[in-house]
N, CA, C and O atoms as a GROMACS GRO file, in nm:
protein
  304
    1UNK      N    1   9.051  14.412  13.047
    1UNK     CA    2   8.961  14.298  13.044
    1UNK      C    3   8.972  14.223  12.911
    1UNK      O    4   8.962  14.100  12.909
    2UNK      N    5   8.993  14.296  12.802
    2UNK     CA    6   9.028  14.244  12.675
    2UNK      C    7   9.112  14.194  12.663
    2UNK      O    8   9.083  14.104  12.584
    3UNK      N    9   9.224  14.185  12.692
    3UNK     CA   10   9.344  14.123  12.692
    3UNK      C   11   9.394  14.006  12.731
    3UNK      O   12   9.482  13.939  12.675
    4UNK      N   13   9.270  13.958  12.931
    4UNK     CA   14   9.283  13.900  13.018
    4UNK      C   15   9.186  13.786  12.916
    4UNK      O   16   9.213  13.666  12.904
    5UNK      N   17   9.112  13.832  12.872
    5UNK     CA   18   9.021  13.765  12.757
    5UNK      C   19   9.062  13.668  12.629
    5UNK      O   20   9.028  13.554  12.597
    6UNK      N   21   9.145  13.757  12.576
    6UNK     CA   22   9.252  13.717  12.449
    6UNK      C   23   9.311  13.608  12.497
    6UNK      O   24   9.297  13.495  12.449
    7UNK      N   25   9.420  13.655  12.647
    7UNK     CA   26   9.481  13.514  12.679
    7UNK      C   27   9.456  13.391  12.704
    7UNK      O   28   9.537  13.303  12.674
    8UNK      N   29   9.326  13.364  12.771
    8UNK     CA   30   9.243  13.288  12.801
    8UNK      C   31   9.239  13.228  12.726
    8UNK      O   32   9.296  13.120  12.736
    9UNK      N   33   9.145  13.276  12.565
    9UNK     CA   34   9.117  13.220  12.488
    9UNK      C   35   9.250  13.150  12.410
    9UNK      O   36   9.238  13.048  12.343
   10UNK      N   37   9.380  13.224  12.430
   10UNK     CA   38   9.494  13.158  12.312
   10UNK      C   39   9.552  13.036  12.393
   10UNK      O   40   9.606  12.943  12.334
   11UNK      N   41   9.536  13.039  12.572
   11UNK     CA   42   9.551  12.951  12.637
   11UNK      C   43   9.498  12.840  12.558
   11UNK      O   44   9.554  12.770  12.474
   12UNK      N   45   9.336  12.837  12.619
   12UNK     CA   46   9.247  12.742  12.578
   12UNK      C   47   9.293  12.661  12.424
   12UNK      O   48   9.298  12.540  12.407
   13UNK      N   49   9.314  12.736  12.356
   13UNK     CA   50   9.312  12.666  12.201
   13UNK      C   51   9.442  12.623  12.198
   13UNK      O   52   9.461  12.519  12.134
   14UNK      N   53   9.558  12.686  12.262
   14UNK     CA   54   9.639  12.584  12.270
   14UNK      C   55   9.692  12.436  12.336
   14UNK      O   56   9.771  12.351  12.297
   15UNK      N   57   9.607  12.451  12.455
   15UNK     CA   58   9.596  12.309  12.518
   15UNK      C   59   9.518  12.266  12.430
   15UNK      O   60   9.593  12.190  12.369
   16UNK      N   61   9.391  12.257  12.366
   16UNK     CA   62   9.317  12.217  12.264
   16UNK      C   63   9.390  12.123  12.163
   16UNK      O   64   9.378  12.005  12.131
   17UNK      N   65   9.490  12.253  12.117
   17UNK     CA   66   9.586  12.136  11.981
   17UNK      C   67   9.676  12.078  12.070
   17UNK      O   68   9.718  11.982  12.007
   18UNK      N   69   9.730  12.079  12.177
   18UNK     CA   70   9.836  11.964  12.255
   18UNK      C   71   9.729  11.839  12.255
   18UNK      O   72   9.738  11.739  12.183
   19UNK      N   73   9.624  11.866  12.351
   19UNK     CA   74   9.580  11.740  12.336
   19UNK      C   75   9.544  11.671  12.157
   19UNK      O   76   9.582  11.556  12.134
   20UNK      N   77   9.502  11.718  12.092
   20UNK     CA   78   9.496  11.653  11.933
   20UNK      C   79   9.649  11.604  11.884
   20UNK      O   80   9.682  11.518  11.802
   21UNK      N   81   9.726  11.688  11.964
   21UNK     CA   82   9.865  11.590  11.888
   21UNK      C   83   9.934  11.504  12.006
   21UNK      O   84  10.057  11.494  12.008
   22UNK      N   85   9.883  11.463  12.069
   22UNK     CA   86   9.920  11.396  12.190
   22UNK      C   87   9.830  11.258  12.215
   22UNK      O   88   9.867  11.165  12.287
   23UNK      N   89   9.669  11.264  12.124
   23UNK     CA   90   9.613  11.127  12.100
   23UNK      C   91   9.576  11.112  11.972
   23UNK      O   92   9.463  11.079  11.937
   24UNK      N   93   9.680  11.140  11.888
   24UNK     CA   94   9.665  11.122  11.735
   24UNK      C   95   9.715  10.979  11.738
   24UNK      O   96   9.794  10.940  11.824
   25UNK      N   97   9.665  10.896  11.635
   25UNK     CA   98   9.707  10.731  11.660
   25UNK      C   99   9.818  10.715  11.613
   25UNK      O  100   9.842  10.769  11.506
   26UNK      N  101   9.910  10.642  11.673
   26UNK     CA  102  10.069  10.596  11.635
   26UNK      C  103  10.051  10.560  11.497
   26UNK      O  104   9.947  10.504  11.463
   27UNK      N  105  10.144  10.585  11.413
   27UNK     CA  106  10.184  10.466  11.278
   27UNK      C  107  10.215  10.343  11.342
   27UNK      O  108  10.283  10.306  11.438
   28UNK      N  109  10.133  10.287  11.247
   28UNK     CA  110  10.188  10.142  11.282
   28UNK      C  111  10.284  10.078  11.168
   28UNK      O  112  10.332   9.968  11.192
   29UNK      N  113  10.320  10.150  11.026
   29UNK     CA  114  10.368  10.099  10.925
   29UNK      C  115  10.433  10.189  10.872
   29UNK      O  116  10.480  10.255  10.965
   30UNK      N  117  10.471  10.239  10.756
   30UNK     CA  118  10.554  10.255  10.660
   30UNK      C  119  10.538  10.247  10.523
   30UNK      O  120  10.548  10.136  10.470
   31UNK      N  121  10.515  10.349  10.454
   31UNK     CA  122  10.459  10.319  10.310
   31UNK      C  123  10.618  10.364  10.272
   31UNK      O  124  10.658  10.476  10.303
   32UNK      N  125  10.700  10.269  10.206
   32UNK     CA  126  10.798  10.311  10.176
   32UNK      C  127  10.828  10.258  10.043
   32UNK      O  128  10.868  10.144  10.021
   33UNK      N  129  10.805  10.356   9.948
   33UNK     CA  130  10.804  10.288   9.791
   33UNK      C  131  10.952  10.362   9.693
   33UNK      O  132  11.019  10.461   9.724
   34UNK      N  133  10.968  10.265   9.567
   34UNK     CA  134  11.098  10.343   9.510
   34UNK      C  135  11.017  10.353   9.370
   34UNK      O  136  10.934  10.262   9.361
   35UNK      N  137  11.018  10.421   9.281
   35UNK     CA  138  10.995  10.433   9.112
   35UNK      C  139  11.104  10.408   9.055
   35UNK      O  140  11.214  10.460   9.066
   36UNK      N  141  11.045  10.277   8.959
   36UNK     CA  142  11.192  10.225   8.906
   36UNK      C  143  11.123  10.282   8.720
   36UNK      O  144  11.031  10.211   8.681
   37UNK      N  145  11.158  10.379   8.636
   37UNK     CA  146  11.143  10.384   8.511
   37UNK      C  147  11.204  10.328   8.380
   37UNK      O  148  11.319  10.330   8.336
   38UNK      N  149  11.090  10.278   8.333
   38UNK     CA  150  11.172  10.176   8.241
   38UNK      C  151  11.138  10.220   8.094
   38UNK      O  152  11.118  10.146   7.998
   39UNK      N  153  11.135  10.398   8.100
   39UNK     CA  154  11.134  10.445   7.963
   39UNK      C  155  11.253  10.483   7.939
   39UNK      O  156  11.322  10.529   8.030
   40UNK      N  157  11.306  10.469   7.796
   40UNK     CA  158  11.440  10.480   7.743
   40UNK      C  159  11.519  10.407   7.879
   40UNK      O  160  11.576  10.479   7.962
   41UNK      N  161  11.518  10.278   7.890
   41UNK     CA  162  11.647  10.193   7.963
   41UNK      C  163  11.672  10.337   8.092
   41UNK      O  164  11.787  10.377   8.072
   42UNK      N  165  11.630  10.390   8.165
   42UNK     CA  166  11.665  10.511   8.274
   42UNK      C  167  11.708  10.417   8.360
   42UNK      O  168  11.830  10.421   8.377
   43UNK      N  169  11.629  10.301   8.445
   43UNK     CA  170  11.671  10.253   8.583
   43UNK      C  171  11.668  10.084   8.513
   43UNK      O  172  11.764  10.008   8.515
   44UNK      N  173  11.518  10.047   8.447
   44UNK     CA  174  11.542   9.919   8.401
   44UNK      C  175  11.476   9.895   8.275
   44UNK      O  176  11.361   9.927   8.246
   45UNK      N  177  11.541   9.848   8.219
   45UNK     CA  178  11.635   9.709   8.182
   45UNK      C  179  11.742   9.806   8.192
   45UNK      O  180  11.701   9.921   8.210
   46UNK      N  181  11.837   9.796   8.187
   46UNK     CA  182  11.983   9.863   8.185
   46UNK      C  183  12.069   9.897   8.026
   46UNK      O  184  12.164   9.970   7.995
   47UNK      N  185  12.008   9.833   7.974
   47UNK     CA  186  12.044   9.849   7.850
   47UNK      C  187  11.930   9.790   7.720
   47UNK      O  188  11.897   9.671   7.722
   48UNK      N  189  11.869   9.895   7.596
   48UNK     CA  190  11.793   9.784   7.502
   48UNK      C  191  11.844   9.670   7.450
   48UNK      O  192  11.967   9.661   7.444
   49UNK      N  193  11.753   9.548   7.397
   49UNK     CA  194  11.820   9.415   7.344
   49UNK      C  195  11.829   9.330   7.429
   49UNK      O  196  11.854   9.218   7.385
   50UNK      N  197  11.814   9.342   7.582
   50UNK     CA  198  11.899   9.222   7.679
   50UNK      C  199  11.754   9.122   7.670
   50UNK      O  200  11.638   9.158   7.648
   51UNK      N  201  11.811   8.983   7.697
   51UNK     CA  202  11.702   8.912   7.679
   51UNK      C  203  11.621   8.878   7.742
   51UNK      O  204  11.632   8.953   7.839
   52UNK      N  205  11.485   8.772   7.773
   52UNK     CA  206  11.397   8.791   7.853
   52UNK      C  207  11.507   8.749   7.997
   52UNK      O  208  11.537   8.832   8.083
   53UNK      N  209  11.548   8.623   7.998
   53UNK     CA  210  11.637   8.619   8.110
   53UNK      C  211  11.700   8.709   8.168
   53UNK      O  212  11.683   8.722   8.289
   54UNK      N  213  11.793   8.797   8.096
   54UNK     CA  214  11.883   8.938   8.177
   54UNK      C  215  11.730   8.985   8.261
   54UNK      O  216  11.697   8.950   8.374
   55UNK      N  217  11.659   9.065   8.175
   55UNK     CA  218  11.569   9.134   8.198
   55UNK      C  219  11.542   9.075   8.342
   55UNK      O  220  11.563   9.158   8.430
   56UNK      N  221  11.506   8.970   8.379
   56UNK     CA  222  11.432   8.918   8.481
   56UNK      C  223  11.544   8.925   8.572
   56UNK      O  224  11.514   8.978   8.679
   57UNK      N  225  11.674   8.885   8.562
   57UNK     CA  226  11.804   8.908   8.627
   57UNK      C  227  11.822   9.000   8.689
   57UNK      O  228  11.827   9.002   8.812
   58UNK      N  229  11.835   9.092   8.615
   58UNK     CA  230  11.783   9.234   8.644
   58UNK      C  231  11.702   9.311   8.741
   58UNK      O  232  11.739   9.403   8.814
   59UNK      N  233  11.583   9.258   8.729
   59UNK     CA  234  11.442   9.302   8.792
   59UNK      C  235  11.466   9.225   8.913
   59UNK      O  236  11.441   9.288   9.016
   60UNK      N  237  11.510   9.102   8.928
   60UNK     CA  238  11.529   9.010   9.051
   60UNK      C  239  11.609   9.094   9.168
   60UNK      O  240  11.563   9.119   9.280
   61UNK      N  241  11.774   9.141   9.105
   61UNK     CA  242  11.880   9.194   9.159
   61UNK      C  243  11.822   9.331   9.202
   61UNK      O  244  11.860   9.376   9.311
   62UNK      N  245  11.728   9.408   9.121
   62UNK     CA  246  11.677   9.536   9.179
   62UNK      C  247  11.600   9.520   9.315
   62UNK      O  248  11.618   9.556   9.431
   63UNK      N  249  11.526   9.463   9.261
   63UNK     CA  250  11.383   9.393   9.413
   63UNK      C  251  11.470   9.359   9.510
   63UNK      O  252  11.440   9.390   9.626
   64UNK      N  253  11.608   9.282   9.480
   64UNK     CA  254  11.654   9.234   9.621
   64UNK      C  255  11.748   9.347   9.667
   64UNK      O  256  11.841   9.321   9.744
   65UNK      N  257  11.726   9.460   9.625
   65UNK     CA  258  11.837   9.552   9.670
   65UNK      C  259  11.749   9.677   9.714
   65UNK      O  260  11.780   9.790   9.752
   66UNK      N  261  11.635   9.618   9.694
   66UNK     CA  262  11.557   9.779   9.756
   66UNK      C  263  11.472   9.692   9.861
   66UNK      O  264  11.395   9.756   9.934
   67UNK      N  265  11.478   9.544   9.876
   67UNK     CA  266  11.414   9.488   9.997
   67UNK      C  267  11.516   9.480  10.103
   67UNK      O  268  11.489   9.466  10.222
   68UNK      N  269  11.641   9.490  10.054
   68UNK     CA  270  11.791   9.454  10.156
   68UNK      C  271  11.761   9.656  10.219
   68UNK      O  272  11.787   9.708  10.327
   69UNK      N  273  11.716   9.697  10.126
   69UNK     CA  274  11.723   9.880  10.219
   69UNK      C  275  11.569   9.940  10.291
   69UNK      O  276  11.546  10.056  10.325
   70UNK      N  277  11.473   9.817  10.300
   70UNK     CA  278  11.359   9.872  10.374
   70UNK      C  279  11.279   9.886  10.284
   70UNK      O  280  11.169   9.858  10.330
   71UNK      N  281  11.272   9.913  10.188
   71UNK     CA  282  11.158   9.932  10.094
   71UNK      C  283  11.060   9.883  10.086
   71UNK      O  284  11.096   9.766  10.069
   72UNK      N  285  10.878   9.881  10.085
   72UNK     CA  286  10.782   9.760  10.071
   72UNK      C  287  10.739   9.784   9.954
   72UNK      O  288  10.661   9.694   9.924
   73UNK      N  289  10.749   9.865   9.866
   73UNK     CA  290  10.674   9.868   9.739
   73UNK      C  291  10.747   9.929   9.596
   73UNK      O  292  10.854   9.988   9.586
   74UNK      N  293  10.665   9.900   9.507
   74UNK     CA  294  10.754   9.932   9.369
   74UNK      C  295  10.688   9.951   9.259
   74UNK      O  296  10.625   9.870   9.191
   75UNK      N  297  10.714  10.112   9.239
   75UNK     CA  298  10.631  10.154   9.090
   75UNK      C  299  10.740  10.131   9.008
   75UNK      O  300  10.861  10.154   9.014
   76UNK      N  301  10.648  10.069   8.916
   76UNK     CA  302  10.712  10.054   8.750
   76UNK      C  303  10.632  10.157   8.678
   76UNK      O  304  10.650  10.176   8.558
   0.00000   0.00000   0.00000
């Protein structure tokens, strides 16, 4: 009787979690971010000294190369 009991119950709780992962709400988005570090020149600026222009050159050519691969966001 204990047993017939046990199953029941491991039945029950497992249809339980099917249904919870079966009306869990779709994603609708994508948090898809890159960390760009800009201590000691690591990712940007590329080198110390470059001027405000490179710099922005730079930062432009990065943004458009992590928006060309899906990316929506960007820690500095």
């Amino acid at each position: 009787m204990l047993r017939k009991l046990f199953f029941v119950l491991l039945v029950c709780v497992a249809s339980h979690t099917n249904a919870q992962i079966n009306t869990a709400p779709k994603i609708q988005r994508e948090f898809r971010a890159a960390w760009v570090a800009s201590v000691a020149n690591i990712n940007w600026p590329s080198k110390p000294g470059l001027t405000t222009q490179q710099q922005q050159d730079e930062a432009i050519a990065l943004l458009d190369m992590l928006k060309k691969n899906n990316f929506n966001a960007v820690n500095f």
